[in-house]
């Protein structure tokens, strides 16, 4: 009788939906834990945001204490709204007499849709039409009229019209490297180097500090001349890319970004800098393609009356190569003077 009564009570509870099964008990436990899990996640996210903000501001404070105040230049880049961002990146120094010059000219493009970054190096010895002036080497445009005149010159001679500019102070580059890797950045020095770079480097695999790495990237006193320098600059950029995505350096990135931001003269808004950095850092394809202009077979060495030895280029051939490089998802491999995928 008792067993029959228990069976009837169980059946009654089942019909009423009040049976307490093991799965329901587990679900209740999970529901009780859910607020604590959410709270922990929120605490972690807030801690990360606070850490990033503190480190970035710390880097900015350091830069403000050591860097010069810089005035943002006028720059009328073409805003395309095509899901890509392009930046004219310049390495700036002071020539004798205090006249500003640039040793490196690069165009960096990031595609937000395909998460791909591309980098184009422009040889500074290209003999070009400078709007409002005579023909000079293309880097003279920066000395004559800053980033805006260089943008106009690039657009006229090569058909490239970047949206933003960023002038990287050499001192800022050195400080960034020393903060990122206090023990030096590993790189293969291809030959002994010392002339006009402020340091003495020996052939072999070495860990270079900021000043040494900058000297390596600027060296040009060998038979390759500016072609060798551009190749080494791209080698340095590819090495730094690997260092930036290294797990051991991730925690340093906010401070490094703050230091670099303080030494960089740019019209690029902080929102665009953060958006690009986060997109590339988290989801970006780390296989960065590069192009050197002029491309192979499109130039010849000449001697000019007003600017010494220079490169006379086939503008149309280079314009087409640049268009193909930035607009198409290419996978070609070329030697120096062409497209090259990173190793």
Coordinates of N, CA and C in Angstrom, one line a residue, residues 161-322:
X161 N 47.7 58.5 -52.9 CA 47.2 59.7 -52.2 C 46.8 59.2 -50.8
X162 N 47.7 59.1 -49.9 CA 47.3 58.6 -48.5 C 46.4 59.5 -47.7
X163 N 45.7 58.9 -46.8 CA 44.7 59.7 -46.0 C 45.4 60.5 -44.9
X164 N 46.4 59.8 -44.3 CA 47.0 60.4 -43.1 C 48.5 60.4 -43.3
X165 N 49.2 61.2 -42.4 CA 50.6 61.1 -42.3 C 51.1 60.9 -40.9
X166 N 52.3 60.4 -40.8 CA 52.9 60.2 -39.4 C 54.4 60.4 -39.6
X167 N 54.9 61.4 -38.9 CA 56.4 61.6 -38.9 C 56.9 61.1 -37.6
X168 N 57.8 60.1 -37.8 CA 58.3 59.4 -36.6 C 59.7 60.0 -36.3
X169 N 59.8 60.6 -35.1 CA 61.1 61.2 -34.7 C 62.1 60.1 -34.4
X170 N 63.3 60.2 -34.8 CA 64.3 59.1 -34.6 C 64.5 58.8 -33.2
X171 N 64.5 59.8 -32.3 CA 64.7 59.6 -30.9 C 63.5 58.8 -30.3
X172 N 62.3 59.1 -30.8 CA 61.2 58.3 -30.4 C 61.3 56.8 -30.8
X173 N 61.8 56.6 -32.0 CA 62.1 55.2 -32.4 C 63.0 54.5 -31.5
X174 N 64.1 55.1 -31.1 CA 65.1 54.5 -30.2 C 64.5 54.2 -28.9
X175 N 63.7 55.1 -28.3 CA 63.1 54.9 -27.0 C 62.1 53.8 -27.1
X176 N 61.4 53.7 -28.2 CA 60.4 52.6 -28.3 C 61.0 51.3 -28.3
X177 N 62.1 51.2 -29.0 CA 62.9 49.9 -29.1 C 63.4 49.5 -27.7
X178 N 64.0 50.5 -27.0 CA 64.6 50.2 -25.7 C 63.6 49.8 -24.7
X179 N 62.4 50.3 -24.8 CA 61.3 49.9 -23.9 C 60.7 48.6 -24.3
X180 N 60.6 48.3 -25.6 CA 60.0 47.1 -26.0 C 61.0 45.9 -25.7
X181 N 62.2 46.1 -26.0 CA 63.2 45.0 -25.8 C 64.5 45.6 -25.1
X182 N 64.5 45.7 -23.8 CA 65.7 46.3 -23.1 C 67.0 45.5 -23.4
X183 N 66.9 44.3 -23.8 CA 68.1 43.5 -24.1 C 68.5 43.5 -25.6
X184 N 67.7 44.3 -26.4 CA 68.0 44.4 -27.8 C 67.1 43.5 -28.7
X185 N 67.0 44.0 -29.9 CA 66.2 43.3 -30.9 C 67.1 42.4 -31.8
X186 N 66.8 41.1 -31.8 CA 67.7 40.2 -32.6 C 67.6 40.4 -34.1
X187 N 68.7 40.6 -34.8 CA 68.7 40.8 -36.2 C 70.1 40.4 -36.8
X188 N 70.0 40.0 -38.1 CA 71.2 39.6 -38.8 C 71.8 40.8 -39.5
X189 N 73.0 41.2 -38.9 CA 73.7 42.3 -39.6 C 74.5 41.8 -40.7
X190 N 74.2 42.2 -41.9 CA 74.8 41.5 -43.1 C 76.2 41.9 -43.4
X191 N 76.7 43.0 -42.8 CA 78.1 43.4 -43.1 C 78.5 44.4 -42.0
X192 N 79.8 44.7 -41.9 CA 80.3 45.7 -41.0 C 79.7 47.1 -41.5
X193 N 79.2 47.9 -40.5 CA 78.7 49.2 -40.9 C 79.1 50.2 -39.8
X194 N 79.4 51.4 -40.3 CA 79.7 52.5 -39.3 C 79.6 53.9 -39.9
X195 N 79.7 54.0 -41.2 CA 79.8 55.4 -41.8 C 78.5 56.1 -41.7
X196 N 78.5 57.3 -41.1 CA 77.4 58.2 -41.0 C 76.1 57.6 -40.4
X197 N 76.3 56.7 -39.4 CA 75.1 56.2 -38.7 C 75.2 56.3 -37.2
X198 N 76.3 56.8 -36.7 CA 76.5 57.1 -35.3 C 76.8 55.9 -34.4
X199 N 76.9 54.7 -35.0 CA 77.3 53.5 -34.3 C 78.2 52.7 -35.2
X200 N 78.8 51.7 -34.5 CA 79.7 50.8 -35.3 C 79.1 49.4 -35.1
X201 N 78.7 48.7 -36.2 CA 78.1 47.4 -36.2 C 79.0 46.4 -36.9
X202 N 79.0 45.2 -36.4 CA 79.8 44.1 -36.9 C 78.9 43.1 -37.6
X203 N 79.4 42.5 -38.6 CA 78.6 41.4 -39.3 C 78.3 40.3 -38.4
X204 N 77.1 39.7 -38.5 CA 76.7 38.6 -37.7 C 75.3 38.8 -37.0
X205 N 74.9 37.8 -36.3 CA 73.6 37.9 -35.6 C 73.8 38.6 -34.2
X206 N 73.1 39.7 -34.0 CA 73.3 40.5 -32.8 C 71.9 41.0 -32.3
X207 N 71.9 41.3 -31.0 CA 70.8 42.0 -30.4 C 71.1 43.5 -30.4
X208 N 70.4 44.3 -31.1 CA 70.6 45.7 -31.3 C 69.7 46.6 -30.4
X209 N 70.3 47.6 -29.7 CA 69.4 48.5 -29.0 C 68.8 49.5 -30.0
X210 N 68.1 50.5 -29.5 CA 67.4 51.4 -30.3 C 68.3 52.2 -31.3
X211 N 69.3 52.7 -30.7 CA 70.3 53.5 -31.5 C 70.9 52.7 -32.6
X212 N 71.3 51.5 -32.2 CA 72.0 50.6 -33.2 C 71.1 50.1 -34.3
X213 N 69.8 49.8 -33.9 CA 68.8 49.3 -34.9 C 68.5 50.5 -35.9
X214 N 68.4 51.7 -35.4 CA 68.2 52.8 -36.2 C 69.3 53.0 -37.2
X215 N 70.6 52.9 -36.7 CA 71.7 53.0 -37.5 C 71.8 52.0 -38.6
X216 N 71.4 50.7 -38.3 CA 71.3 49.7 -39.2 C 70.3 50.0 -40.3
X217 N 69.2 50.5 -40.0 CA 68.1 50.8 -40.9 C 68.5 52.0 -41.8
X218 N 69.4 52.9 -41.4 CA 69.7 54.1 -42.1 C 71.0 53.9 -43.0
X219 N 71.8 52.9 -42.8 CA 73.0 52.7 -43.5 C 72.8 52.6 -45.0
X220 N 73.6 53.4 -45.8 CA 73.4 53.3 -47.3 C 74.8 53.4 -48.0
X221 N 75.9 53.4 -47.3 CA 77.2 53.6 -47.9 C 77.8 52.2 -48.3
X222 N 77.1 51.6 -49.3 CA 77.6 50.4 -49.9 C 77.2 50.4 -51.4
X223 N 77.6 49.4 -52.2 CA 77.2 49.5 -53.6 C 75.7 49.5 -53.9
X224 N 74.9 49.0 -52.9 CA 73.4 49.0 -53.1 C 72.8 50.4 -52.9
X225 N 73.5 51.2 -52.2 CA 73.0 52.6 -51.9 C 71.6 52.6 -51.3
X226 N 70.7 53.4 -51.8 CA 69.4 53.5 -51.3 C 68.5 52.2 -51.3
X227 N 68.8 51.4 -52.4 CA 68.1 50.1 -52.5 C 68.4 49.2 -51.3
X228 N 69.7 49.2 -50.9 CA 70.0 48.4 -49.7 C 69.4 49.0 -48.4
X229 N 69.4 50.3 -48.3 CA 68.8 50.9 -47.1 C 67.3 50.5 -47.0
X230 N 66.6 50.7 -48.2 CA 65.1 50.4 -48.1 C 64.9 48.9 -47.8
X231 N 65.8 48.0 -48.3 CA 65.6 46.6 -48.0 C 65.8 46.4 -46.5
X232 N 66.8 47.0 -45.9 CA 67.1 46.8 -44.5 C 66.0 47.5 -43.7
X233 N 65.4 48.6 -44.1 CA 64.3 49.2 -43.4 C 63.1 48.2 -43.4
X234 N 62.9 47.5 -44.5 CA 61.8 46.5 -44.5 C 62.1 45.3 -43.6
X235 N 63.4 45.0 -43.6 CA 63.8 43.9 -42.7 C 63.6 44.2 -41.3
X236 N 63.9 45.5 -40.9 CA 63.7 45.9 -39.5 C 62.2 46.0 -39.2
X237 N 61.3 46.4 -40.1 CA 59.9 46.5 -39.9 C 59.3 45.1 -39.7
X238 N 59.8 44.1 -40.5 CA 59.3 42.7 -40.4 C 59.7 42.1 -39.0
X239 N 60.9 42.5 -38.6 CA 61.4 42.0 -37.3 C 60.6 42.6 -36.2
X240 N 60.3 43.9 -36.3 CA 59.6 44.5 -35.2 C 58.1 44.0 -35.2
X241 N 57.6 43.6 -36.3 CA 56.2 43.0 -36.4 C 56.2 41.8 -35.6
X242 N 57.3 40.9 -35.7 CA 57.4 39.7 -35.0 C 57.5 39.9 -33.5
X243 N 58.3 41.0 -33.1 CA 58.5 41.3 -31.7 C 57.1 41.8 -31.1
X244 N 56.4 42.6 -31.9 CA 55.1 43.1 -31.3 C 54.1 42.1 -31.0
X245 N 54.1 41.0 -31.8 CA 53.1 39.9 -31.6 C 53.6 38.8 -30.7
X246 N 54.9 39.0 -30.2 CA 55.4 38.1 -29.3 C 54.7 38.1 -27.9
X247 N 54.4 37.0 -27.3 CA 53.6 36.9 -26.1 C 54.4 37.7 -25.0
X248 N 55.7 37.6 -25.0 CA 56.5 38.2 -23.9 C 56.5 39.7 -23.9
X249 N 56.1 40.3 -25.1 CA 56.1 41.8 -25.2 C 54.7 42.4 -25.2
X250 N 53.7 41.6 -25.2 CA 52.3 42.1 -25.2 C 52.0 43.1 -24.1
X251 N 52.4 42.8 -22.9 CA 52.1 43.6 -21.7 C 52.8 45.0 -21.8
X252 N 53.9 45.1 -22.6 CA 54.6 46.3 -22.8 C 54.0 47.3 -23.8
X253 N 53.1 46.7 -24.7 CA 52.6 47.4 -25.8 C 51.9 48.7 -25.5
X254 N 51.1 48.8 -24.5 CA 50.4 50.1 -24.2 C 51.4 51.2 -23.9
X255 N 52.4 50.9 -23.1 CA 53.4 51.9 -22.7 C 54.3 52.3 -24.0
X256 N 54.6 51.3 -24.8 CA 55.4 51.5 -26.0 C 54.6 52.4 -26.9
X257 N 53.2 52.1 -27.0 CA 52.4 52.9 -27.9 C 52.3 54.4 -27.4
X258 N 52.3 54.6 -26.1 CA 52.2 55.9 -25.5 C 53.5 56.7 -25.8
X259 N 54.7 56.0 -25.6 CA 55.9 56.6 -25.9 C 56.0 57.0 -27.4
X260 N 55.7 56.1 -28.3 CA 55.8 56.4 -29.7 C 54.8 57.5 -30.1
X261 N 53.6 57.4 -29.5 CA 52.6 58.5 -29.9 C 53.1 59.9 -29.5
X262 N 53.8 59.9 -28.4 CA 54.3 61.2 -28.0 C 55.4 61.8 -28.9
X263 N 56.1 60.9 -29.6 CA 57.2 61.3 -30.5 C 56.7 61.4 -31.9
X264 N 55.5 61.0 -32.2 CA 55.0 61.0 -33.6 C 54.2 62.3 -33.9
X265 N 54.5 62.9 -35.0 CA 53.7 64.0 -35.4 C 52.7 63.5 -36.5
X266 N 51.4 63.5 -36.2 CA 50.4 62.9 -37.1 C 49.1 63.6 -37.0
X267 N 48.4 63.5 -38.1 CA 47.0 64.0 -38.1 C 46.0 62.9 -37.9
X268 N 46.5 61.7 -37.6 CA 45.6 60.6 -37.4 C 45.0 60.6 -36.0
X269 N 43.7 60.6 -35.9 CA 43.0 60.6 -34.6 C 43.3 59.4 -33.8
X270 N 43.3 59.6 -32.5 CA 43.6 58.5 -31.6 C 42.6 57.3 -31.8
X271 N 41.4 57.6 -32.1 CA 40.4 56.6 -32.3 C 40.8 55.7 -33.5
X272 N 41.3 56.3 -34.6 CA 41.7 55.5 -35.7 C 43.0 54.7 -35.4
X273 N 43.9 55.2 -34.6 CA 45.1 54.5 -34.2 C 44.7 53.3 -33.3
X274 N 43.8 53.5 -32.4 CA 43.4 52.3 -31.5 C 42.6 51.3 -32.3
X275 N 41.8 51.7 -33.2 CA 41.0 50.8 -34.0 C 41.9 49.9 -34.9
X276 N 42.8 50.6 -35.5 CA 43.7 49.8 -36.4 C 44.6 48.9 -35.6
X277 N 45.2 49.4 -34.5 CA 46.1 48.6 -33.7 C 45.4 47.4 -33.1
X278 N 44.2 47.6 -32.6 CA 43.4 46.4 -32.0 C 43.0 45.4 -33.1
X279 N 42.5 45.9 -34.2 CA 42.1 45.0 -35.3 C 43.3 44.2 -35.8
X280 N 44.4 44.9 -36.1 CA 45.6 44.1 -36.6 C 46.1 43.2 -35.5
X281 N 46.2 43.7 -34.3 CA 46.8 42.9 -33.2 C 46.1 41.7 -32.9
X282 N 44.7 41.7 -32.9 CA 43.9 40.6 -32.5 C 43.5 39.7 -33.7
X283 N 43.1 40.3 -34.8 CA 42.6 39.5 -35.9 C 43.4 39.6 -37.2
X284 N 44.4 40.6 -37.2 CA 45.1 40.8 -38.5 C 46.0 39.7 -39.0
X285 N 46.1 39.6 -40.3 CA 47.0 38.7 -40.9 C 48.4 39.2 -40.7
X286 N 49.3 38.4 -40.0 CA 50.6 38.9 -39.7 C 51.6 38.8 -40.8
X287 N 51.1 38.2 -42.0 CA 51.9 38.1 -43.2 C 51.8 39.4 -43.9
X288 N 52.7 40.3 -43.6 CA 52.6 41.7 -44.2 C 53.4 41.7 -45.6
X289 N 52.7 42.1 -46.6 CA 53.3 42.2 -47.9 C 54.0 43.5 -48.1
X290 N 55.1 43.5 -48.9 CA 55.8 44.8 -49.1 C 56.1 45.0 -50.5
X291 N 56.3 46.3 -50.9 CA 56.6 46.7 -52.3 C 57.6 47.8 -52.2
X292 N 58.6 47.7 -53.1 CA 59.6 48.7 -53.2 C 59.4 49.5 -54.5
X293 N 59.3 50.8 -54.5 CA 59.2 51.6 -55.7 C 60.4 52.5 -55.9
X294 N 61.0 52.5 -57.1 CA 60.5 51.9 -58.3 C 60.7 50.4 -58.4
X295 N 59.8 49.7 -59.1 CA 59.9 48.3 -59.3 C 61.0 47.9 -60.2
X296 N 61.4 46.7 -60.2 CA 62.5 46.2 -61.0 C 62.2 46.5 -62.5
X297 N 63.2 47.0 -63.2 CA 63.1 47.2 -64.7 C 62.3 48.5 -65.1
X298 N 62.1 49.4 -64.1 CA 61.3 50.6 -64.4 C 62.1 51.9 -64.1
X299 N 63.4 51.8 -64.0 CA 64.2 53.0 -63.7 C 65.6 52.9 -64.3
X300 N 66.3 54.0 -64.3 CA 67.7 54.1 -64.7 C 68.4 55.1 -63.9
X301 N 69.7 54.9 -63.6 CA 70.5 55.9 -62.9 C 70.8 57.1 -63.8
X302 N 70.6 58.3 -63.3 CA 71.0 59.5 -64.0 C 71.8 60.5 -63.2
X303 N 72.4 61.4 -63.8 CA 73.1 62.5 -63.1 C 72.4 63.8 -63.4
X304 N 72.0 64.5 -62.4 CA 71.3 65.8 -62.6 C 72.1 67.0 -62.3
X305 N 71.8 68.1 -62.8 CA 72.5 69.3 -62.6 C 72.3 69.9 -61.2
X306 N 71.0 69.7 -60.7 CA 70.7 70.4 -59.5 C 70.6 69.5 -58.2
X307 N 70.7 68.1 -58.5 CA 70.5 67.2 -57.3 C 71.4 66.0 -57.4
X308 N 72.5 66.0 -58.2 CA 73.4 64.9 -58.2 C 72.8 63.7 -58.9
X309 N 73.3 62.5 -58.4 CA 72.8 61.2 -59.0 C 71.4 61.0 -58.5
X310 N 70.5 60.4 -59.4 CA 69.1 60.2 -59.0 C 68.6 59.0 -59.9
X311 N 67.3 58.7 -59.6 CA 66.7 57.6 -60.4 C 65.6 58.2 -61.3
X312 N 65.7 58.0 -62.6 CA 64.7 58.3 -63.5 C 63.8 57.1 -63.7
X313 N 62.5 57.3 -63.4 CA 61.6 56.2 -63.4 C 60.5 56.3 -64.5
X314 N 60.0 55.1 -64.8 CA 58.8 55.0 -65.7 C 57.6 55.2 -64.8
X315 N 57.0 56.4 -64.8 CA 55.9 56.7 -63.9 C 54.7 55.8 -64.1
X316 N 54.3 55.6 -65.4 CA 53.1 54.8 -65.6 C 53.3 53.3 -65.2
X317 N 54.4 52.8 -65.4 CA 54.6 51.4 -65.0 C 54.6 51.2 -63.5
X318 N 55.1 52.2 -62.8 CA 55.1 52.1 -61.3 C 53.7 52.4 -60.8
X319 N 53.0 53.4 -61.4 CA 51.6 53.6 -61.0 C 50.7 52.4 -61.1
X320 N 50.9 51.6 -62.2 CA 50.1 50.4 -62.4 C 50.5 49.4 -61.3
X321 N 51.8 49.2 -61.0 CA 52.3 48.3 -60.0 C 51.7 48.6 -58.7
X322 N 51.7 49.9 -58.3 CA 51.2 50.4 -57.0 C 49.7 50.1 -56.9

